[in-house]
PDB file of C-alpha atoms in Angstrom:
ATOM      1  CA  UNK V 195      -1.963   8.838  -1.495  1.00  0.00           C
ATOM      2  CA  UNK V 196       0.822   7.236   0.542  1.00  0.00           C
ATOM      3  CA  UNK V 197       0.378   7.011   4.310  1.00  0.00           C
ATOM      4  CA  UNK V 198      -3.379   6.548   4.045  1.00  0.00           C
ATOM      5  CA  UNK V 199      -2.890   3.225   2.263  1.00  0.00           C
ATOM      6  CA  UNK V 200      -0.840   1.942   5.191  1.00  0.00           C
ATOM      7  CA  UNK V 201      -3.469   3.196   7.611  1.00  0.00           C
ATOM      8  CA  UNK V 202      -6.076   1.073   5.866  1.00  0.00           C
ATOM      9  CA  UNK V 203      -3.770  -1.961   6.061  1.00  0.00           C
ATOM     10  CA  UNK V 204      -3.413  -1.494   9.825  1.00  0.00           C
ATOM     11  CA  UNK V 205      -7.195  -1.283  10.168  1.00  0.00           C
ATOM     12  CA  UNK V 206      -7.676  -4.408   8.034  1.00  0.00           C
ATOM     13  CA  UNK V 207      -5.411  -6.359  10.383  1.00  0.00           C
ATOM     14  CA  UNK V 208      -8.016  -5.863  13.078  1.00  0.00           C
ATOM     15  CA  UNK V 209     -10.777  -7.056  10.743  1.00  0.00           C
ATOM     16  CA  UNK V 210      -8.875 -10.181   9.654  1.00  0.00           C
ATOM     17  CA  UNK V 211      -5.974 -10.951  12.022  1.00  0.00           C
ATOM     18  CA  UNK V 212      -5.046 -14.141  10.157  1.00  0.00           C
ATOM     19  CA  UNK V 213      -3.605 -12.135   7.269  1.00  0.00           C
ATOM     20  CA  UNK V 214      -0.026 -11.037   8.029  1.00  0.00           C
ATOM     21  CA  UNK V 215       0.406  -7.279   8.244  1.00  0.00           C
ATOM     22  CA  UNK V 216       3.149  -7.304   5.624  1.00  0.00           C
ATOM     23  CA  UNK V 217       0.731  -8.996   3.207  1.00  0.00           C
ATOM     24  CA  UNK V 218      -1.833  -6.268   3.838  1.00  0.00           C
ATOM     25  CA  UNK V 219       0.852  -3.640   3.262  1.00  0.00           C
ATOM     26  CA  UNK V 220       1.771  -5.351   0.014  1.00  0.00           C
ATOM     27  CA  UNK V 221      -1.876  -5.476  -1.025  1.00  0.00           C
ATOM     28  CA  UNK V 222      -2.257  -1.735  -0.532  1.00  0.00           C
ATOM     29  CA  UNK V 223       0.834  -1.131  -2.663  1.00  0.00           C
ATOM     30  CA  UNK V 224       0.342  -3.827  -5.314  1.00  0.00           C
ATOM     31  CA  UNK V 225      -0.982  -1.424  -7.939  1.00  0.00           C
ATOM     32  CA  UNK V 226       1.881   1.006  -7.340  1.00  0.00           C
ATOM     33  CA  UNK V 227       4.433  -1.811  -7.461  1.00  0.00           C
ATOM     34  CA  UNK V 228       3.149  -2.676 -10.919  1.00  0.00           C
ATOM     35  CA  UNK V 229       3.144   1.003 -11.872  1.00  0.00           C
ATOM     36  CA  UNK V 230       6.815   1.391 -10.919  1.00  0.00           C
ATOM     37  CA  UNK V 231       7.817  -1.418 -13.271  1.00  0.00           C
ATOM     38  CA  UNK V 232       5.502  -0.172 -16.028  1.00  0.00           C
ATOM     39  CA  UNK V 233       7.058   3.289 -15.767  1.00  0.00           C
ATOM     40  CA  UNK V 234      10.557   1.824 -15.852  1.00  0.00           C
ATOM     41  CA  UNK V 235       9.798  -0.076 -19.071  1.00  0.00           C
ATOM     42  CA  UNK V 236       7.837   2.774 -20.698  1.00  0.00           C
ATOM     43  CA  UNK V 237       4.521   0.939 -20.618  1.00  0.00           C
ATOM     44  CA  UNK V 238       2.942   3.848 -18.720  1.00  0.00           C
ATOM     45  CA  UNK V 239       3.896   7.514 -18.556  1.00  0.00           C
ATOM     46  CA  UNK V 240       4.349  10.053 -15.803  1.00  0.00           C
ATOM     47  CA  UNK V 241       5.927  13.501 -16.009  1.00  0.00           C
ATOM     48  CA  UNK V 242       7.438  15.674 -13.316  1.00  0.00           C
ATOM     49  CA  UNK V 243       5.477  18.941 -13.380  1.00  0.00           C
ATOM     50  CA  UNK V 244       6.077  21.091 -10.277  1.00  0.00           C
ATOM     51  CA  UNK V 245       2.961  23.062  -9.405  1.00  0.00           C
ATOM     52  CA  UNK V 246       0.496  20.807 -11.189  1.00  0.00           C
ATOM     53  CA  UNK V 247      -1.054  20.328  -7.726  1.00  0.00           C
ATOM     54  CA  UNK V 248      -0.015  21.903  -4.444  1.00  0.00           C
ATOM     55  CA  UNK V 249       0.905  18.643  -2.732  1.00  0.00           C
ATOM     56  CA  UNK V 250       2.217  16.484  -5.581  1.00  0.00           C
ATOM     57  CA  UNK V 251       4.426  17.333  -8.548  1.00  0.00           C
ATOM     58  CA  UNK V 252       3.618  14.329 -10.722  1.00  0.00           C
ATOM     59  CA  UNK V 253       1.551  14.537 -13.890  1.00  0.00           C
ATOM     60  CA  UNK V 254       0.140  11.076 -14.488  1.00  0.00           C
ATOM     61  CA  UNK V 255      -0.108  11.160 -18.268  1.00  0.00           C
ATOM     62  CA  UNK V 256      -1.024   7.574 -19.076  1.00  0.00           C
ATOM     63  CA  UNK V 257      -1.406   4.650 -16.671  1.00  0.00           C
ATOM     64  CA  UNK V 258      -4.422   2.577 -17.692  1.00  0.00           C
ATOM     65  CA  UNK V 259      -2.941  -0.808 -16.781  1.00  0.00           C
ATOM     66  CA  UNK V 260      -2.472   0.045 -13.113  1.00  0.00           C
ATOM     67  CA  UNK V 261      -4.617   3.051 -12.263  1.00  0.00           C
ATOM     68  CA  UNK V 262      -7.809   2.690 -14.248  1.00  0.00           C
ATOM     69  CA  UNK V 263     -10.817   1.137 -12.553  1.00  0.00           C
ATOM     70  CA  UNK V 264     -10.662  -1.773 -14.987  1.00  0.00           C
ATOM     71  CA  UNK V 265      -6.955  -2.213 -14.344  1.00  0.00           C
ATOM     72  CA  UNK V 266      -7.507  -2.113 -10.586  1.00  0.00           C
ATOM     73  CA  UNK V 267     -10.162  -4.812 -10.922  1.00  0.00           C
ATOM     74  CA  UNK V 268      -7.727  -7.018 -12.834  1.00  0.00           C
ATOM     75  CA  UNK V 269      -5.031  -6.561 -10.179  1.00  0.00           C
ATOM     76  CA  UNK V 270      -7.633  -7.305  -7.521  1.00  0.00           C
ATOM     77  CA  UNK V 271      -8.695 -10.508  -9.258  1.00  0.00           C
ATOM     78  CA  UNK V 272      -5.087 -11.670  -9.582  1.00  0.00           C
ATOM     79  CA  UNK V 273      -4.419 -10.899  -5.913  1.00  0.00           C
ATOM     80  CA  UNK V 274      -7.523 -12.784  -4.828  1.00  0.00           C
ATOM     81  CA  UNK V 275      -6.574 -15.824  -6.901  1.00  0.00           C
ATOM     82  CA  UNK V 276      -3.124 -15.841  -5.342  1.00  0.00           C
ATOM     83  CA  UNK V 277      -4.527 -15.323  -1.842  1.00  0.00           C
ATOM     84  CA  UNK V 278      -7.105 -18.079  -2.281  1.00  0.00           C
ATOM     85  CA  UNK V 279      -4.451 -20.549  -3.415  1.00  0.00           C
ATOM     86  CA  UNK V 280      -2.217 -19.554  -0.499  1.00  0.00           C
ATOM     87  CA  UNK V 281      -4.816 -19.672   2.254  1.00  0.00           C
ATOM     88  CA  UNK V 282      -6.558 -22.750   0.889  1.00  0.00           C
ATOM     89  CA  UNK V 283      -3.482 -24.841   1.665  1.00  0.00           C
ATOM     90  CA  UNK V 284      -3.665 -23.611   5.251  1.00  0.00           C
ATOM     91  CA  UNK V 285      -7.295 -24.625   5.776  1.00  0.00           C
ATOM     92  CA  UNK V 286      -8.423 -21.028   6.180  1.00  0.00           C
ATOM     93  CA  UNK V 287     -11.727 -19.579   5.089  1.00  0.00           C
ATOM     94  CA  UNK V 288     -12.538 -17.369   2.133  1.00  0.00           C
ATOM     95  CA  UNK V 289     -12.579 -14.280   4.356  1.00  0.00           C
ATOM     96  CA  UNK V 290      -8.821 -13.528   4.163  1.00  0.00           C
ATOM     97  CA  UNK V 291      -9.031 -13.683   0.377  1.00  0.00           C
ATOM     98  CA  UNK V 292     -11.909 -11.209   0.294  1.00  0.00           C
ATOM     99  CA  UNK V 293     -10.125  -8.825   2.676  1.00  0.00           C
ATOM    100  CA  UNK V 294      -6.990  -8.852   0.529  1.00  0.00           C
ATOM    101  CA  UNK V 295      -9.059  -8.221  -2.586  1.00  0.00           C
ATOM    102  CA  UNK V 296     -10.837  -5.268  -1.013  1.00  0.00           C
ATOM    103  CA  UNK V 297      -7.528  -3.797   0.124  1.00  0.00           C
ATOM    104  CA  UNK V 298      -6.073  -4.027  -3.382  1.00  0.00           C
ATOM    105  CA  UNK V 299      -9.167  -2.431  -4.915  1.00  0.00           C
ATOM    106  CA  UNK V 300      -9.203   0.292  -2.251  1.00  0.00           C
ATOM    107  CA  UNK V 301      -6.030   1.723  -3.773  1.00  0.00           C
ATOM    108  CA  UNK V 302      -7.977   3.031  -6.757  1.00  0.00           C
ATOM    109  CA  UNK V 303     -10.755   4.624  -4.715  1.00  0.00           C
ATOM    110  CA  UNK V 304      -8.385   6.246  -2.247  1.00  0.00           C
ATOM    111  CA  UNK V 305      -6.410   7.655  -5.170  1.00  0.00           C
ATOM    112  CA  UNK V 306      -9.642   9.087  -6.596  1.00  0.00           C
ATOM    113  CA  UNK V 307      -9.874  11.275  -3.501  1.00  0.00           C
ATOM    114  CA  UNK V 308      -6.457  12.901  -3.917  1.00  0.00           C
ATOM    115  CA  UNK V 309      -5.719  12.809  -7.662  1.00  0.00           C
ATOM    116  CA  UNK V 310      -6.742  15.305 -10.294  1.00  0.00           C
ATOM    117  CA  UNK V 311      -9.315  13.845 -12.722  1.00  0.00           C
ATOM    118  CA  UNK V 312      -6.701  11.614 -14.363  1.00  0.00           C
ATOM    119  CA  UNK V 313      -7.898   8.185 -13.223  1.00  0.00           C
ATOM    120  CA  UNK V 314      -9.842   6.589 -16.054  1.00  0.00           C
ATOM    121  CA  UNK V 315     -12.523   3.937 -15.952  1.00  0.00           C
ATOM    122  CA  UNK V 316     -10.891   1.781 -18.622  1.00  0.00           C
ATOM    123  CA  UNK V 317      -8.079   3.702 -20.296  1.00  0.00           C
ATOM    124  CA  UNK V 318      -8.010   6.286 -23.049  1.00  0.00           C
ATOM    125  CA  UNK V 319     -11.269   7.916 -24.141  1.00  0.00           C
ATOM    126  CA  UNK V 320     -13.180   6.745 -21.085  1.00  0.00           C
ATOM    127  CA  UNK V 321     -14.498   8.877 -18.231  1.00  0.00           C
ATOM    128  CA  UNK V 322     -11.992  10.191 -15.705  1.00  0.00           C
ATOM    129  CA  UNK V 323     -12.241  10.478 -11.934  1.00  0.00           C
ATOM    130  CA  UNK V 324     -10.399  12.536  -9.333  1.00  0.00           C
ATOM    131  CA  UNK V 325     -11.506  14.918  -6.591  1.00  0.00           C
ATOM    132  CA  UNK V 326      -8.157  16.763  -6.482  1.00  0.00           C
ATOM    133  CA  UNK V 327      -7.441  16.839  -2.749  1.00  0.00           C
ATOM    134  CA  UNK V 328      -3.774  17.298  -3.621  1.00  0.00           C
ATOM    135  CA  UNK V 329      -4.684  20.884  -4.506  1.00  0.00           C
ATOM    136  CA  UNK V 330      -4.776  21.549  -0.759  1.00  0.00           C
ATOM    137  CA  UNK V 331      -1.720  20.804   1.380  1.00  0.00           C
ATOM    138  CA  UNK V 332      -3.637  21.080   4.709  1.00  0.00           C
ATOM    139  CA  UNK V 333      -6.379  18.733   3.484  1.00  0.00           C
ATOM    140  CA  UNK V 334      -3.770  16.285   2.177  1.00  0.00           C
ATOM    141  CA  UNK V 335      -1.966  16.210   5.519  1.00  0.00           C
ATOM    142  CA  UNK V 336      -5.197  15.828   7.493  1.00  0.00           C
ATOM    143  CA  UNK V 337      -6.404  12.927   5.360  1.00  0.00           C
ATOM    144  CA  UNK V 338      -3.099  11.058   5.159  1.00  0.00           C
ATOM    145  CA  UNK V 339      -2.102  11.484   8.804  1.00  0.00           C
ATOM    146  CA  UNK V 340      -5.674  10.976   9.989  1.00  0.00           C
ATOM    147  CA  UNK V 341      -6.034   7.669   8.143  1.00  0.00           C
ATOM    148  CA  UNK V 342      -2.628   6.482   9.323  1.00  0.00           C
ATOM    149  CA  UNK V 343      -3.335   7.451  12.922  1.00  0.00           C
ATOM    150  CA  UNK V 344      -6.785   5.845  12.953  1.00  0.00           C
ATOM    151  CA  UNK V 345      -5.495   2.657  11.365  1.00  0.00           C
ATOM    152  CA  UNK V 346      -2.611   2.354  13.805  1.00  0.00           C
ATOM    153  CA  UNK V 347      -4.950   2.945  16.747  1.00  0.00           C
ATOM    154  CA  UNK V 348      -7.174   0.095  15.555  1.00  0.00           C
ATOM    155  CA  UNK V 349      -4.142  -2.141  15.095  1.00  0.00           C
ATOM    156  CA  UNK V 350      -2.704  -1.336  18.516  1.00  0.00           C
ATOM    157  CA  UNK V 351      -6.072  -1.840  20.198  1.00  0.00           C
ATOM    158  CA  UNK V 352      -6.367  -5.319  18.656  1.00  0.00           C
ATOM    159  CA  UNK V 353      -2.837  -6.466  19.514  1.00  0.00           C
ATOM    160  CA  UNK V 354      -0.466  -6.398  22.459  1.00  0.00           C
ATOM    161  CA  UNK V 355       3.334  -6.132  22.600  1.00  0.00           C
ATOM    162  CA  UNK V 356       5.583  -9.034  23.518  1.00  0.00           C
ATOM    163  CA  UNK V 357       8.696  -6.843  23.732  1.00  0.00           C
ATOM    164  CA  UNK V 358       9.715  -3.200  23.909  1.00  0.00           C
ATOM    165  CA  UNK V 359      10.007  -3.244  20.136  1.00  0.00           C
ATOM    166  CA  UNK V 360       6.356  -4.148  20.006  1.00  0.00           C
ATOM    167  CA  UNK V 361       5.465  -1.027  21.954  1.00  0.00           C
ATOM    168  CA  UNK V 362       7.299   1.536  19.857  1.00  0.00           C
ATOM    169  CA  UNK V 363       8.428  -0.247  16.704  1.00  0.00           C
ATOM    170  CA  UNK V 364       5.483   0.491  14.434  1.00  0.00           C
ATOM    171  CA  UNK V 365       5.250   4.060  15.705  1.00  0.00           C
ATOM    172  CA  UNK V 366       8.931   4.751  15.039  1.00  0.00           C
ATOM    173  CA  UNK V 367       8.712   3.070  11.636  1.00  0.00           C
ATOM    174  CA  UNK V 368       5.696   5.079  10.486  1.00  0.00           C
ATOM    175  CA  UNK V 369       7.197   8.269  11.886  1.00  0.00           C
ATOM    176  CA  UNK V 370      10.288   7.649   9.750  1.00  0.00           C
ATOM    177  CA  UNK V 371       8.167   7.064   6.641  1.00  0.00           C
ATOM    178  CA  UNK V 372       6.217  10.227   7.396  1.00  0.00           C
ATOM    179  CA  UNK V 373       9.411  12.261   7.721  1.00  0.00           C
ATOM    180  CA  UNK V 374      10.600  10.918   4.368  1.00  0.00           C
ATOM    181  CA  UNK V 375       7.234  11.648   2.719  1.00  0.00           C
ATOM    182  CA  UNK V 376       6.596  15.170   4.059  1.00  0.00           C
ATOM    183  CA  UNK V 377       9.153  16.969   1.801  1.00  0.00           C
ATOM    184  CA  UNK V 378       7.330  15.749  -1.314  1.00  0.00           C
ATOM    185  CA  UNK V 379       4.165  17.467  -0.081  1.00  0.00           C
ATOM    186  CA  UNK V 380       6.004  20.760   0.283  1.00  0.00           C
ATOM    187  CA  UNK V 381       7.616  20.832  -3.141  1.00  0.00           C
ATOM    188  CA  UNK V 382      10.514  18.388  -3.192  1.00  0.00           C
ATOM    189  CA  UNK V 383      10.569  16.628  -6.581  1.00  0.00           C
ATOM    190  CA  UNK V 384      12.450  13.544  -7.830  1.00  0.00           C
ATOM    191  CA  UNK V 385      15.214  14.153 -10.396  1.00  0.00           C
ATOM    192  CA  UNK V 386      13.543  12.008 -13.068  1.00  0.00           C
ATOM    193  CA  UNK V 387      10.973   9.290 -13.608  1.00  0.00           C
ATOM    194  CA  UNK V 388      13.585   6.511 -13.550  1.00  0.00           C
ATOM    195  CA  UNK V 389      14.484   7.597 -10.033  1.00  0.00           C
ATOM    196  CA  UNK V 390      10.819   7.276  -9.046  1.00  0.00           C
ATOM    197  CA  UNK V 391      10.715   3.697 -10.328  1.00  0.00           C
ATOM    198  CA  UNK V 392      14.025   2.568  -8.881  1.00  0.00           C
ATOM    199  CA  UNK V 393      13.332   4.152  -5.508  1.00  0.00           C
ATOM    200  CA  UNK V 394       9.958   2.444  -5.261  1.00  0.00           C
ATOM    201  CA  UNK V 395      11.260  -0.927  -6.445  1.00  0.00           C
ATOM    202  CA  UNK V 396      14.063  -0.826  -3.879  1.00  0.00           C
ATOM    203  CA  UNK V 397      12.201   0.609  -0.893  1.00  0.00           C
ATOM    204  CA  UNK V 398       8.948  -1.364  -1.114  1.00  0.00           C
ATOM    205  CA  UNK V 399      10.558  -4.727  -0.238  1.00  0.00           C
ATOM    206  CA  UNK V 400      12.375  -2.981   2.620  1.00  0.00           C
ATOM    207  CA  UNK V 401       9.066  -1.652   3.930  1.00  0.00           C
ATOM    208  CA  UNK V 402       7.473  -5.097   3.730  1.00  0.00           C
ATOM    209  CA  UNK V 403      10.419  -6.826   5.413  1.00  0.00           C
ATOM    210  CA  UNK V 404      10.495  -4.250   8.202  1.00  0.00           C
ATOM    211  CA  UNK V 405       6.756  -4.638   8.697  1.00  0.00           C
ATOM    212  CA  UNK V 406       7.129  -8.427   8.914  1.00  0.00           C
ATOM    213  CA  UNK V 407       9.899  -8.082  11.493  1.00  0.00           C
ATOM    214  CA  UNK V 408       7.977  -5.599  13.623  1.00  0.00           C
ATOM    215  CA  UNK V 409       4.733  -7.578  13.498  1.00  0.00           C
ATOM    216  CA  UNK V 410       6.449 -10.472  15.267  1.00  0.00           C
ATOM    217  CA  UNK V 411       6.814  -8.198  18.289  1.00  0.00           C
ATOM    218  CA  UNK V 412       3.040  -7.932  18.769  1.00  0.00           C
ATOM    219  CA  UNK V 413       0.376 -10.627  19.057  1.00  0.00           C
ATOM    220  CA  UNK V 414      -3.374 -10.532  18.583  1.00  0.00           C
ATOM    221  CA  UNK V 415      -5.351  -9.923  21.759  1.00  0.00           C
TER     222      UNK V 415
END
């Protein structure tokens, strides 16, 4: 899943407006950020296998540290510790910490919907989960775009623009990400696994910085 994670971050901003949107975006992607580095340093394995599912060409061979349920719980705990330390110094309540933790953990459960049964409970020789929505391109598009659209609607209904950029900025930004993502659904594959890692490591900070910049153009109602 890709766009759906961002949709959930937009929705969470309405639930807890004190958490910056870029932080929520980062929370949705934290597990994948770790995965990109683990792939780069051969700690986890992915193979490019066109046709393995209709909407995604990646065969996730081994990724227990980032995409098992146990691994996701560890990442969630680390994120919550960091969030608690950060928000505690700003005299905020525990609620932002809990929201961030739930967003991090949601990555695993949203991936369960789209992945083949390759998400383990705790690594090798444990039960696997995956409903395989990626085997249907229409269902993949409906879920991803539906979650993104719903999340953005909730975000826009809970905030108001303070400039023209606040009116269209997030829409243009997500449209651009959608345009970049769509080819992968219809068969475009990366040249190699290193390219997957490097692309993610480079683009994720850009996404977070752009989100931070655009959020300043809207304020909570």
